[in-house]
PDB file of C-alpha atoms and ligand atoms in Angstrom:
ATOM      1  CA  UNK A   1      80.032  84.296  93.198  1.00  0.00           C
ATOM      2  CA  UNK A   2      82.798  83.037  90.738  1.00  0.00           C
ATOM      3  CA  UNK A   3      85.407  85.517  88.662  1.00  0.00           C
ATOM      4  CA  UNK A   4      87.314  84.521  85.425  1.00  0.00           C
ATOM      5  CA  UNK A   5      90.906  85.780  85.091  1.00  0.00           C
ATOM      6  CA  UNK A   6      92.980  86.033  82.030  1.00  0.00           C
ATOM      7  CA  UNK A   7      96.790  86.900  82.129  1.00  0.00           C
ATOM      8  CA  UNK A   8      96.631  88.469  78.368  1.00  0.00           C
ATOM      9  CA  UNK A   9     100.885  88.239  78.043  1.00  0.00           C
ATOM     10  CA  UNK A  10     101.967  89.062  74.509  1.00  0.00           C
ATOM     11  CA  UNK A  11     102.894  85.540  74.393  1.00  0.00           C
ATOM     12  CA  UNK A  12     100.517  83.526  75.704  1.00  0.00           C
ATOM     13  CA  UNK A  13      97.133  83.799  77.287  1.00  0.00           C
ATOM     14  CA  UNK A  14      95.965  81.946  80.728  1.00  0.00           C
ATOM     15  CA  UNK A  15      92.800  81.980  81.520  1.00  0.00           C
ATOM     16  CA  UNK A  16      91.165  81.026  85.053  1.00  0.00           C
ATOM     17  CA  UNK A  17      88.198  80.629  87.336  1.00  0.00           C
ATOM     18  CA  UNK A  18      87.833  81.002  90.890  1.00  0.00           C
ATOM     19  CA  UNK A  19      85.130  81.358  93.587  1.00  0.00           C
ATOM     20  CA  UNK A  20      87.102  81.343  96.600  1.00  0.00           C
ATOM     21  CA  UNK A  21      90.537  83.685  96.461  1.00  0.00           C
ATOM     22  CA  UNK A  22      93.345  81.560  96.024  1.00  0.00           C
ATOM     23  CA  UNK A  23      91.695  78.407  94.392  1.00  0.00           C
ATOM     24  CA  UNK A  24      92.006  78.164  90.982  1.00  0.00           C
ATOM     25  CA  UNK A  25      89.156  75.476  89.861  1.00  0.00           C
ATOM     26  CA  UNK A  26      89.769  75.285  86.286  1.00  0.00           C
ATOM     27  CA  UNK A  27      93.265  77.058  83.926  1.00  0.00           C
ATOM     28  CA  UNK A  28      94.093  76.845  80.206  1.00  0.00           C
ATOM     29  CA  UNK A  29      96.863  78.394  78.579  1.00  0.00           C
ATOM     30  CA  UNK A  30      96.905  79.050  74.655  1.00  0.00           C
ATOM     31  CA  UNK A  31      99.637  80.828  72.699  1.00  0.00           C
ATOM     32  CA  UNK A  32      98.769  84.892  71.528  1.00  0.00           C
ATOM     33  CA  UNK A  33      98.032  84.479  68.118  1.00  0.00           C
ATOM     34  CA  UNK A  34      95.611  86.908  66.053  1.00  0.00           C
ATOM     35  CA  UNK A  35      93.020  88.955  68.513  1.00  0.00           C
ATOM     36  CA  UNK A  36      90.433  87.984  66.979  1.00  0.00           C
ATOM     37  CA  UNK A  37      91.403  84.085  67.082  1.00  0.00           C
ATOM     38  CA  UNK A  38      92.622  84.571  71.144  1.00  0.00           C
ATOM     39  CA  UNK A  39      89.736  86.470  72.564  1.00  0.00           C
ATOM     40  CA  UNK A  40      87.498  83.597  70.651  1.00  0.00           C
ATOM     41  CA  UNK A  41      89.607  80.614  72.760  1.00  0.00           C
ATOM     42  CA  UNK A  42      88.818  82.785  76.045  1.00  0.00           C
ATOM     43  CA  UNK A  43      85.488  83.605  75.183  1.00  0.00           C
ATOM     44  CA  UNK A  44      85.076  79.726  74.974  1.00  0.00           C
ATOM     45  CA  UNK A  45      86.810  78.689  77.917  1.00  0.00           C
ATOM     46  CA  UNK A  46      84.789  80.804  80.180  1.00  0.00           C
ATOM     47  CA  UNK A  47      81.212  79.579  78.249  1.00  0.00           C
ATOM     48  CA  UNK A  48      82.221  76.315  78.580  1.00  0.00           C
ATOM     49  CA  UNK A  49      83.014  76.100  82.215  1.00  0.00           C
ATOM     50  CA  UNK A  50      81.363  79.641  83.712  1.00  0.00           C
ATOM     51  CA  UNK A  51      79.012  80.957  84.450  1.00  0.00           C
ATOM     52  CA  UNK A  52      81.551  83.664  85.725  1.00  0.00           C
ATOM     53  CA  UNK A  53      79.779  87.251  87.515  1.00  0.00           C
ATOM     54  CA  UNK A  54      82.613  89.386  86.475  1.00  0.00           C
ATOM     55  CA  UNK A  55      86.213  89.094  84.364  1.00  0.00           C
ATOM     56  CA  UNK A  56      89.068  90.468  85.230  1.00  0.00           C
ATOM     57  CA  UNK A  57      92.466  90.621  82.524  1.00  0.00           C
ATOM     58  CA  UNK A  58      95.612  91.703  83.384  1.00  0.00           C
ATOM     59  CA  UNK A  59      96.956  92.695  79.184  1.00  0.00           C
ATOM     60  CA  UNK A  60     100.389  93.219  78.029  1.00  0.00           C
ATOM     61  CA  UNK A  61     100.638  96.681  76.647  1.00  0.00           C
ATOM     62  CA  UNK A  62     100.725  99.650  76.093  1.00  0.00           C
ATOM     63  CA  UNK A  63      97.182  99.770  77.113  1.00  0.00           C
ATOM     64  CA  UNK A  64      94.847 102.089  77.889  1.00  0.00           C
ATOM     65  CA  UNK A  65      93.637 101.789  81.536  1.00  0.00           C
ATOM     66  CA  UNK A  66      92.583 105.730  82.087  1.00  0.00           C
ATOM     67  CA  UNK A  67      89.063 105.866  83.896  1.00  0.00           C
ATOM     68  CA  UNK A  68      86.786 107.619  81.342  1.00  0.00           C
ATOM     69  CA  UNK A  69      88.993 107.544  78.146  1.00  0.00           C
ATOM     70  CA  UNK A  70      87.008 107.060  75.089  1.00  0.00           C
ATOM     71  CA  UNK A  71      89.367 104.216  73.950  1.00  0.00           C
ATOM     72  CA  UNK A  72      89.972 102.211  77.549  1.00  0.00           C
ATOM     73  CA  UNK A  73      90.399  98.712  77.379  1.00  0.00           C
ATOM     74  CA  UNK A  74      92.324  99.527  73.761  1.00  0.00           C
ATOM     75  CA  UNK A  75      95.893  97.703  73.280  1.00  0.00           C
ATOM     76  CA  UNK A  76      97.607 100.974  71.676  1.00  0.00           C
ATOM     77  CA  UNK A  77     100.885 101.051  70.464  1.00  0.00           C
ATOM     78  CA  UNK A  78     102.371  97.432  70.481  1.00  0.00           C
ATOM     79  CA  UNK A  79     105.253  95.990  67.822  1.00  0.00           C
ATOM     80  CA  UNK A  80     103.043  92.550  68.164  1.00  0.00           C
ATOM     81  CA  UNK A  81     101.557  92.159  64.792  1.00  0.00           C
ATOM     82  CA  UNK A  82      97.639  92.502  64.157  1.00  0.00           C
ATOM     83  CA  UNK A  83      97.143  93.878  68.369  1.00  0.00           C
ATOM     84  CA  UNK A  84      97.917  97.697  67.492  1.00  0.00           C
ATOM     85  CA  UNK A  85      94.300  99.642  68.635  1.00  0.00           C
ATOM     86  CA  UNK A  86      92.573  96.353  69.658  1.00  0.00           C
ATOM     87  CA  UNK A  87      90.004  96.996  72.036  1.00  0.00           C
ATOM     88  CA  UNK A  88      90.418  94.101  74.240  1.00  0.00           C
ATOM     89  CA  UNK A  89      88.147  94.527  76.813  1.00  0.00           C
ATOM     90  CA  UNK A  90      85.060  95.371  74.534  1.00  0.00           C
ATOM     91  CA  UNK A  91      85.698  92.334  72.789  1.00  0.00           C
ATOM     92  CA  UNK A  92      85.692  90.183  75.680  1.00  0.00           C
ATOM     93  CA  UNK A  93      82.159  91.900  77.358  1.00  0.00           C
ATOM     94  CA  UNK A  94      80.025  91.251  74.435  1.00  0.00           C
ATOM     95  CA  UNK A  95      81.342  87.956  74.046  1.00  0.00           C
ATOM     96  CA  UNK A  96      80.683  86.800  77.844  1.00  0.00           C
ATOM     97  CA  UNK A  97      78.091  89.772  78.753  1.00  0.00           C
ATOM     98  CA  UNK A  98      79.862  90.054  82.049  1.00  0.00           C
ATOM     99  CA  UNK A  99      81.474  93.466  83.534  1.00  0.00           C
ATOM    100  CA  UNK A 100      85.219  93.447  82.699  1.00  0.00           C
ATOM    101  CA  UNK A 101      88.003  95.129  84.667  1.00  0.00           C
ATOM    102  CA  UNK A 102      91.369  95.539  83.283  1.00  0.00           C
ATOM    103  CA  UNK A 103      95.002  96.709  84.069  1.00  0.00           C
ATOM    104  CA  UNK A 104      98.181  96.037  82.510  1.00  0.00           C
ATOM    105  CA  UNK A 105      99.163  92.165  83.097  1.00  0.00           C
ATOM    106  CA  UNK A 106     102.112  93.417  85.183  1.00  0.00           C
ATOM    107  CA  UNK A 107      99.942  95.435  87.861  1.00  0.00           C
ATOM    108  CA  UNK A 108      97.316  92.267  88.013  1.00  0.00           C
ATOM    109  CA  UNK A 109     100.405  90.182  88.770  1.00  0.00           C
ATOM    110  CA  UNK A 110     102.054  92.738  91.499  1.00  0.00           C
ATOM    111  CA  UNK A 111      98.027  92.592  92.427  1.00  0.00           C
ATOM    112  CA  UNK A 112      98.555  89.133  92.868  1.00  0.00           C
ATOM    113  CA  UNK A 113     101.480  88.666  94.602  1.00  0.00           C
ATOM    114  CA  UNK A 114      99.761  91.252  97.296  1.00  0.00           C
ATOM    115  CA  UNK A 115      96.802  89.835  98.039  1.00  0.00           C
ATOM    116  CA  UNK A 116      98.723  86.039  98.171  1.00  0.00           C
ATOM    117  CA  UNK A 117     102.518  86.122  97.209  1.00  0.00           C
ATOM    118  CA  UNK A 118     105.703  87.379  98.327  1.00  0.00           C
ATOM    119  CA  UNK A 119     104.053  91.111  98.704  1.00  0.00           C
ATOM    120  CA  UNK A 120     101.393  90.391 101.543  1.00  0.00           C
ATOM    121  CA  UNK A 121     101.509  92.793 103.990  1.00  0.00           C
ATOM    122  CA  UNK A 122     103.405  95.844 102.604  1.00  0.00           C
ATOM    123  CA  UNK A 123     102.267  99.061 100.975  1.00  0.00           C
ATOM    124  CA  UNK A 124     104.706  99.952  98.299  1.00  0.00           C
ATOM    125  CA  UNK A 125     106.715  97.545  96.435  1.00  0.00           C
ATOM    126  CA  UNK A 126     106.938  96.500  92.642  1.00  0.00           C
ATOM    127  CA  UNK A 127     106.856  93.556  90.546  1.00  0.00           C
ATOM    128  CA  UNK A 128     108.990  93.144  87.353  1.00  0.00           C
ATOM    129  CA  UNK A 129     108.676  90.589  84.821  1.00  0.00           C
ATOM    130  CA  UNK A 130     111.766  89.410  82.645  1.00  0.00           C
ATOM    131  CA  UNK A 131     110.785  87.130  79.689  1.00  0.00           C
ATOM    132  CA  UNK A 132     110.042  87.423  76.223  1.00  0.00           C
ATOM    133  CA  UNK A 133     109.951  91.362  77.308  1.00  0.00           C
ATOM    134  CA  UNK A 134     110.022  93.374  80.172  1.00  0.00           C
ATOM    135  CA  UNK A 135     107.213  94.941  82.400  1.00  0.00           C
ATOM    136  CA  UNK A 136     106.658  96.183  85.590  1.00  0.00           C
ATOM    137  CA  UNK A 137     103.628  96.893  88.241  1.00  0.00           C
ATOM    138  CA  UNK A 138     103.747  98.764  91.259  1.00  0.00           C
ATOM    139  CA  UNK A 139     101.982  99.207  94.595  1.00  0.00           C
ATOM    140  CA  UNK A 140     102.405 102.832  95.887  1.00  0.00           C
ATOM    141  CA  UNK A 141     101.185 103.686  99.212  1.00  0.00           C
ATOM    142  CA  UNK A 142      98.486 100.725  99.107  1.00  0.00           C
ATOM    143  CA  UNK A 143      97.056 101.298  95.572  1.00  0.00           C
ATOM    144  CA  UNK A 144      98.011 100.091  92.123  1.00  0.00           C
ATOM    145  CA  UNK A 145     100.076 102.625  90.740  1.00  0.00           C
ATOM    146  CA  UNK A 146      98.689 104.070  87.178  1.00  0.00           C
ATOM    147  CA  UNK A 147      99.654 107.540  87.297  1.00  0.00           C
ATOM    148  CA  UNK A 148      99.314 109.449  83.631  1.00  0.00           C
ATOM    149  CA  UNK A 149      99.093 106.308  81.493  1.00  0.00           C
ATOM    150  CA  UNK A 150     100.651 103.124  83.337  1.00  0.00           C
ATOM    151  CA  UNK A 151     103.995 102.659  84.629  1.00  0.00           C
ATOM    152  CA  UNK A 152     106.242 101.170  81.929  1.00  0.00           C
ATOM    153  CA  UNK A 153     109.875  99.974  83.354  1.00  0.00           C
ATOM    154  CA  UNK A 154     111.113  97.496  80.572  1.00  0.00           C
ATOM    155  CA  UNK A 155     111.447 100.948  78.229  1.00  0.00           C
ATOM    156  CA  UNK A 156     113.870 102.897  80.736  1.00  0.00           C
ATOM    157  CA  UNK A 157     117.271 104.332  79.518  1.00  0.00           C
ATOM    158  CA  UNK A 158     120.065 102.463  81.192  1.00  0.00           C
ATOM    159  CA  UNK A 159     124.219 103.345  80.830  1.00  0.00           C
ATOM    160  CA  UNK A 160     125.503 101.085  77.884  1.00  0.00           C
ATOM    161  CA  UNK A 161     128.865 100.195  77.780  1.00  0.00           C
ATOM    162  CA  UNK A 162     129.273  99.734  73.973  1.00  0.00           C
ATOM    163  CA  UNK A 163     133.144  98.230  74.968  1.00  0.00           C
ATOM    164  CA  UNK A 164     131.751  95.678  77.071  1.00  0.00           C
ATOM    165  CA  UNK A 165     128.524  95.006  75.320  1.00  0.00           C
ATOM    166  CA  UNK A 166     128.405  96.476  71.117  1.00  0.00           C
ATOM    167  CA  UNK A 167     124.852  94.618  71.139  1.00  0.00           C
ATOM    168  CA  UNK A 168     122.536  97.823  70.190  1.00  0.00           C
ATOM    169  CA  UNK A 169     119.479  96.205  71.250  1.00  0.00           C
ATOM    170  CA  UNK A 170     115.941  95.346  70.076  1.00  0.00           C
ATOM    171  CA  UNK A 171     113.515  97.463  71.018  1.00  0.00           C
ATOM    172  CA  UNK A 172     111.953  99.237  67.980  1.00  0.00           C
ATOM    173  CA  UNK A 173     111.260 102.476  69.713  1.00  0.00           C
ATOM    174  CA  UNK A 174     114.632 102.858  71.103  1.00  0.00           C
ATOM    175  CA  UNK A 175     117.255 100.158  70.737  1.00  0.00           C
ATOM    176  CA  UNK A 176     119.062  99.851  74.070  1.00  0.00           C
ATOM    177  CA  UNK A 177     116.701 100.561  76.645  1.00  0.00           C
ATOM    178  CA  UNK A 178     115.899  98.168  79.094  1.00  0.00           C
ATOM    179  CA  UNK A 179     113.959  95.780  77.184  1.00  0.00           C
ATOM    180  CA  UNK A 180     116.261  96.111  73.951  1.00  0.00           C
ATOM    181  CA  UNK A 181     119.144  94.980  75.660  1.00  0.00           C
ATOM    182  CA  UNK A 182     117.685  92.562  78.968  1.00  0.00           C
ATOM    183  CA  UNK A 183     114.930  90.880  77.311  1.00  0.00           C
ATOM    184  CA  UNK A 184     114.821  86.860  76.430  1.00  0.00           C
ATOM    185  CA  UNK A 185     114.486  87.881  73.344  1.00  0.00           C
ATOM    186  CA  UNK A 186     117.399  90.733  73.476  1.00  0.00           C
ATOM    187  CA  UNK A 187     119.425  87.429  74.861  1.00  0.00           C
ATOM    188  CA  UNK A 188     118.517  85.157  71.569  1.00  0.00           C
ATOM    189  CA  UNK A 189     119.400  87.601  69.680  1.00  0.00           C
ATOM    190  CA  UNK A 190     122.363  88.740  71.322  1.00  0.00           C
ATOM    191  CA  UNK A 191     124.103  85.494  71.863  1.00  0.00           C
ATOM    192  CA  UNK A 192     122.789  83.770  68.959  1.00  0.00           C
ATOM    193  CA  UNK A 193     120.436  81.120  71.218  1.00  0.00           C
ATOM    194  CA  UNK A 194     117.902  81.069  74.188  1.00  0.00           C
ATOM    195  CA  UNK A 195     118.799  82.214  77.809  1.00  0.00           C
ATOM    196  CA  UNK A 196     117.994  78.292  78.488  1.00  0.00           C
ATOM    197  CA  UNK A 197     120.515  77.034  76.578  1.00  0.00           C
ATOM    198  CA  UNK A 198     123.012  79.384  77.477  1.00  0.00           C
ATOM    199  CA  UNK A 199     125.849  78.880  80.291  1.00  0.00           C
ATOM    200  CA  UNK A 200     128.464  80.827  81.126  1.00  0.00           C
ATOM    201  CA  UNK A 201     129.315  83.555  83.795  1.00  0.00           C
ATOM    202  CA  UNK A 202     129.108  86.199  80.801  1.00  0.00           C
ATOM    203  CA  UNK A 203     126.033  85.949  79.483  1.00  0.00           C
ATOM    204  CA  UNK A 204     124.242  86.150  83.220  1.00  0.00           C
ATOM    205  CA  UNK A 205     127.060  89.107  84.127  1.00  0.00           C
ATOM    206  CA  UNK A 206     125.896  91.084  81.192  1.00  0.00           C
ATOM    207  CA  UNK A 207     122.407  89.980  81.932  1.00  0.00           C
ATOM    208  CA  UNK A 208     122.719  90.773  85.650  1.00  0.00           C
ATOM    209  CA  UNK A 209     124.258  94.426  85.010  1.00  0.00           C
ATOM    210  CA  UNK A 210     121.311  95.702  83.227  1.00  0.00           C
ATOM    211  CA  UNK A 211     118.967  94.156  85.704  1.00  0.00           C
ATOM    212  CA  UNK A 212     120.849  95.769  88.363  1.00  0.00           C
ATOM    213  CA  UNK A 213     120.569  99.342  86.679  1.00  0.00           C
ATOM    214  CA  UNK A 214     117.473  99.113  86.068  1.00  0.00           C
ATOM    215  CA  UNK A 215     116.660  98.363  90.142  1.00  0.00           C
ATOM    216  CA  UNK A 216     118.838 101.504  91.132  1.00  0.00           C
ATOM    217  CA  UNK A 217     116.394 103.837  89.392  1.00  0.00           C
ATOM    218  CA  UNK A 218     113.636 101.899  90.798  1.00  0.00           C
ATOM    219  CA  UNK A 219     114.636 102.151  94.349  1.00  0.00           C
ATOM    220  CA  UNK A 220     115.531 105.504  93.694  1.00  0.00           C
ATOM    221  CA  UNK A 221     112.195 106.609  92.529  1.00  0.00           C
ATOM    222  CA  UNK A 222     110.130 104.394  94.521  1.00  0.00           C
ATOM    223  CA  UNK A 223     111.514 103.519  97.485  1.00  0.00           C
ATOM    224  CA  UNK A 224     109.747  99.842  97.063  1.00  0.00           C
ATOM    225  CA  UNK A 225     109.937  98.034 100.204  1.00  0.00           C
ATOM    226  CA  UNK A 226     110.292  95.039  98.521  1.00  0.00           C
ATOM    227  CA  UNK A 227     111.127  94.152  94.462  1.00  0.00           C
ATOM    228  CA  UNK A 228     109.492  90.707  92.875  1.00  0.00           C
ATOM    229  CA  UNK A 229     111.465  89.651  89.927  1.00  0.00           C
ATOM    230  CA  UNK A 230     109.293  87.407  87.807  1.00  0.00           C
ATOM    231  CA  UNK A 231     109.005  85.634  84.067  1.00  0.00           C
ATOM    232  CA  UNK A 232     110.964  83.148  82.466  1.00  0.00           C
ATOM    233  CA  UNK A 233     114.425  84.687  82.127  1.00  0.00           C
ATOM    234  CA  UNK A 234     114.126  85.518  85.925  1.00  0.00           C
ATOM    235  CA  UNK A 235     114.334  81.622  86.817  1.00  0.00           C
ATOM    236  CA  UNK A 236     117.928  81.350  85.771  1.00  0.00           C
ATOM    237  CA  UNK A 237     119.163  80.195  88.995  1.00  0.00           C
ATOM    238  CA  UNK A 238     122.396  82.193  88.983  1.00  0.00           C
ATOM    239  CA  UNK A 239     120.591  85.583  87.674  1.00  0.00           C
ATOM    240  CA  UNK A 240     118.776  86.527  91.507  1.00  0.00           C
ATOM    241  CA  UNK A 241     122.503  86.463  93.381  1.00  0.00           C
ATOM    242  CA  UNK A 242     124.030  88.463  90.639  1.00  0.00           C
ATOM    243  CA  UNK A 243     121.153  90.905  90.849  1.00  0.00           C
ATOM    244  CA  UNK A 244     121.076  91.826  94.496  1.00  0.00           C
ATOM    245  CA  UNK A 245     125.432  91.768  94.471  1.00  0.00           C
ATOM    246  CA  UNK A 246     125.444  94.265  91.555  1.00  0.00           C
ATOM    247  CA  UNK A 247     121.944  96.134  93.246  1.00  0.00           C
ATOM    248  CA  UNK A 248     124.127  96.353  95.985  1.00  0.00           C
ATOM    249  CA  UNK A 249     127.835  97.351  94.760  1.00  0.00           C
ATOM    250  CA  UNK A 250     125.901 100.426  92.567  1.00  0.00           C
ATOM    251  CA  UNK A 251     123.804 101.909  95.433  1.00  0.00           C
ATOM    252  CA  UNK A 252     127.096 102.175  97.258  1.00  0.00           C
ATOM    253  CA  UNK A 253     125.853 102.366 100.898  1.00  0.00           C
ATOM    254  CA  UNK A 254     124.484 105.864 100.219  1.00  0.00           C
ATOM    255  CA  UNK A 255     120.742 104.557 101.273  1.00  0.00           C
ATOM    256  CA  UNK A 256     120.891 103.165 104.723  1.00  0.00           C
ATOM    257  CA  UNK A 257     118.386 100.621 105.227  1.00  0.00           C
ATOM    258  CA  UNK A 258     119.067  97.286 105.785  1.00  0.00           C
ATOM    259  CA  UNK A 259     117.343  95.625 102.999  1.00  0.00           C
ATOM    260  CA  UNK A 260     119.973  97.480 100.558  1.00  0.00           C
ATOM    261  CA  UNK A 261     123.118  97.574 102.347  1.00  0.00           C
ATOM    262  CA  UNK A 262     123.179  94.265 103.824  1.00  0.00           C
ATOM    263  CA  UNK A 263     124.350  91.098 102.051  1.00  0.00           C
ATOM    264  CA  UNK A 264     121.785  88.838 103.889  1.00  0.00           C
ATOM    265  CA  UNK A 265     118.821  91.343 104.319  1.00  0.00           C
ATOM    266  CA  UNK A 266     119.149  91.859 100.367  1.00  0.00           C
ATOM    267  CA  UNK A 267     118.339  88.394  99.770  1.00  0.00           C
ATOM    268  CA  UNK A 268     114.666  89.420 100.978  1.00  0.00           C
ATOM    269  CA  UNK A 269     114.103  92.385  99.092  1.00  0.00           C
ATOM    270  CA  UNK A 270     114.817  91.496  95.521  1.00  0.00           C
ATOM    271  CA  UNK A 271     112.751  88.336  95.310  1.00  0.00           C
ATOM    272  CA  UNK A 272     111.329  85.637  93.032  1.00  0.00           C
ATOM    273  CA  UNK A 273     107.224  85.341  92.955  1.00  0.00           C
ATOM    274  CA  UNK A 274     105.243  83.821  95.515  1.00  0.00           C
ATOM    275  CA  UNK A 275     103.156  82.631  93.471  1.00  0.00           C
ATOM    276  CA  UNK A 276     105.413  81.084  90.827  1.00  0.00           C
ATOM    277  CA  UNK A 277     104.094  81.332  86.981  1.00  0.00           C
ATOM    278  CA  UNK A 278     100.395  82.065  88.397  1.00  0.00           C
ATOM    279  CA  UNK A 279     100.853  85.612  89.817  1.00  0.00           C
ATOM    280  CA  UNK A 280      99.068  87.162  86.990  1.00  0.00           C
ATOM    281  CA  UNK A 281      96.084  84.845  86.824  1.00  0.00           C
ATOM    282  CA  UNK A 282      95.777  85.271  90.146  1.00  0.00           C
ATOM    283  CA  UNK A 283      95.405  88.591  90.223  1.00  0.00           C
ATOM    284  CA  UNK A 284      93.279  89.231  87.438  1.00  0.00           C
ATOM    285  CA  UNK A 285      91.185  87.243  89.142  1.00  0.00           C
ATOM    286  CA  UNK A 286      91.148  89.951  92.162  1.00  0.00           C
ATOM    287  CA  UNK A 287      90.733  92.764  89.846  1.00  0.00           C
ATOM    288  CA  UNK A 288      87.599  90.869  89.061  1.00  0.00           C
ATOM    289  CA  UNK A 289      86.789  90.413  92.282  1.00  0.00           C
ATOM    290  CA  UNK A 290      87.270  93.827  93.508  1.00  0.00           C
ATOM    291  CA  UNK A 291      85.069  94.999  90.347  1.00  0.00           C
ATOM    292  CA  UNK A 292      82.416  93.333  91.485  1.00  0.00           C
ATOM    293  CA  UNK A 293      82.548  94.554  95.216  1.00  0.00           C
ATOM    294  CA  UNK A 294      83.093  98.195  94.737  1.00  0.00           C
ATOM    295  CA  UNK A 295      86.916  97.875  95.733  1.00  0.00           C
ATOM    296  CA  UNK A 296      88.273  99.801  92.708  1.00  0.00           C
TER     297      UNK A 296
HETATM  298 ZN1   ZN B 301     111.996 100.398  74.569  1.00  0.00          ZN
END
């Protein structure tokens, strides 16, 4: 059996084919433009490099992943031009003629990290991506977490100290939610340049403050055994050490686990992805494998 996977992000789509777990046979990446063009590039990739037996998709969202919903597989309220109410799953299924499994891009990345990366052997953890936007997926008690819709870590509301950071935030729905204050796009708008061109402690201390505040909420609500932080912004080398330190300070010793109280142990608690930038597409392939094996 050969499986296809798409990490269908809001900025780029990564397509890959694999047979054996962990062995990507072929990959291709292209920018996310308008839906018809983007879907057509993906179907062409699989037509040229296939055949595949099933396709897994980790989609940017919000996306309807409710089983039995008449709009299952549809990207819903995105502010991304042209994509609101796009039925991505149906377009890919009709283009390729194979079963399509679908979850959020961050749940797919969590699944990839669970099977082959930094969350192997755990049963409750989360994966957060800090890139152009911010999203989070989770496994709770050994299952990908869906609930009412699906988690939207990026839109949690945080204390916003306007004396320290007068920036209003950029989320079109909430202004200064986590994504509005701490996404790569928020960094670019606040400081006038993208994060990779910025240095100096102020930039990354402000960023770490928001991420640490968000992780406090995640720790208190989900009690994850590990938190994986991926995405382009998180690759800034000074960021994760600052986040770990502030997370420990903000929790203030209330939760008694060495991972949260010990300056050394927390290094293994808030970690970078084990699969690097491939977590999403590897997880998408695992979604396809699970669907074909009747595990989902
Ligand atoms: Zn928001």
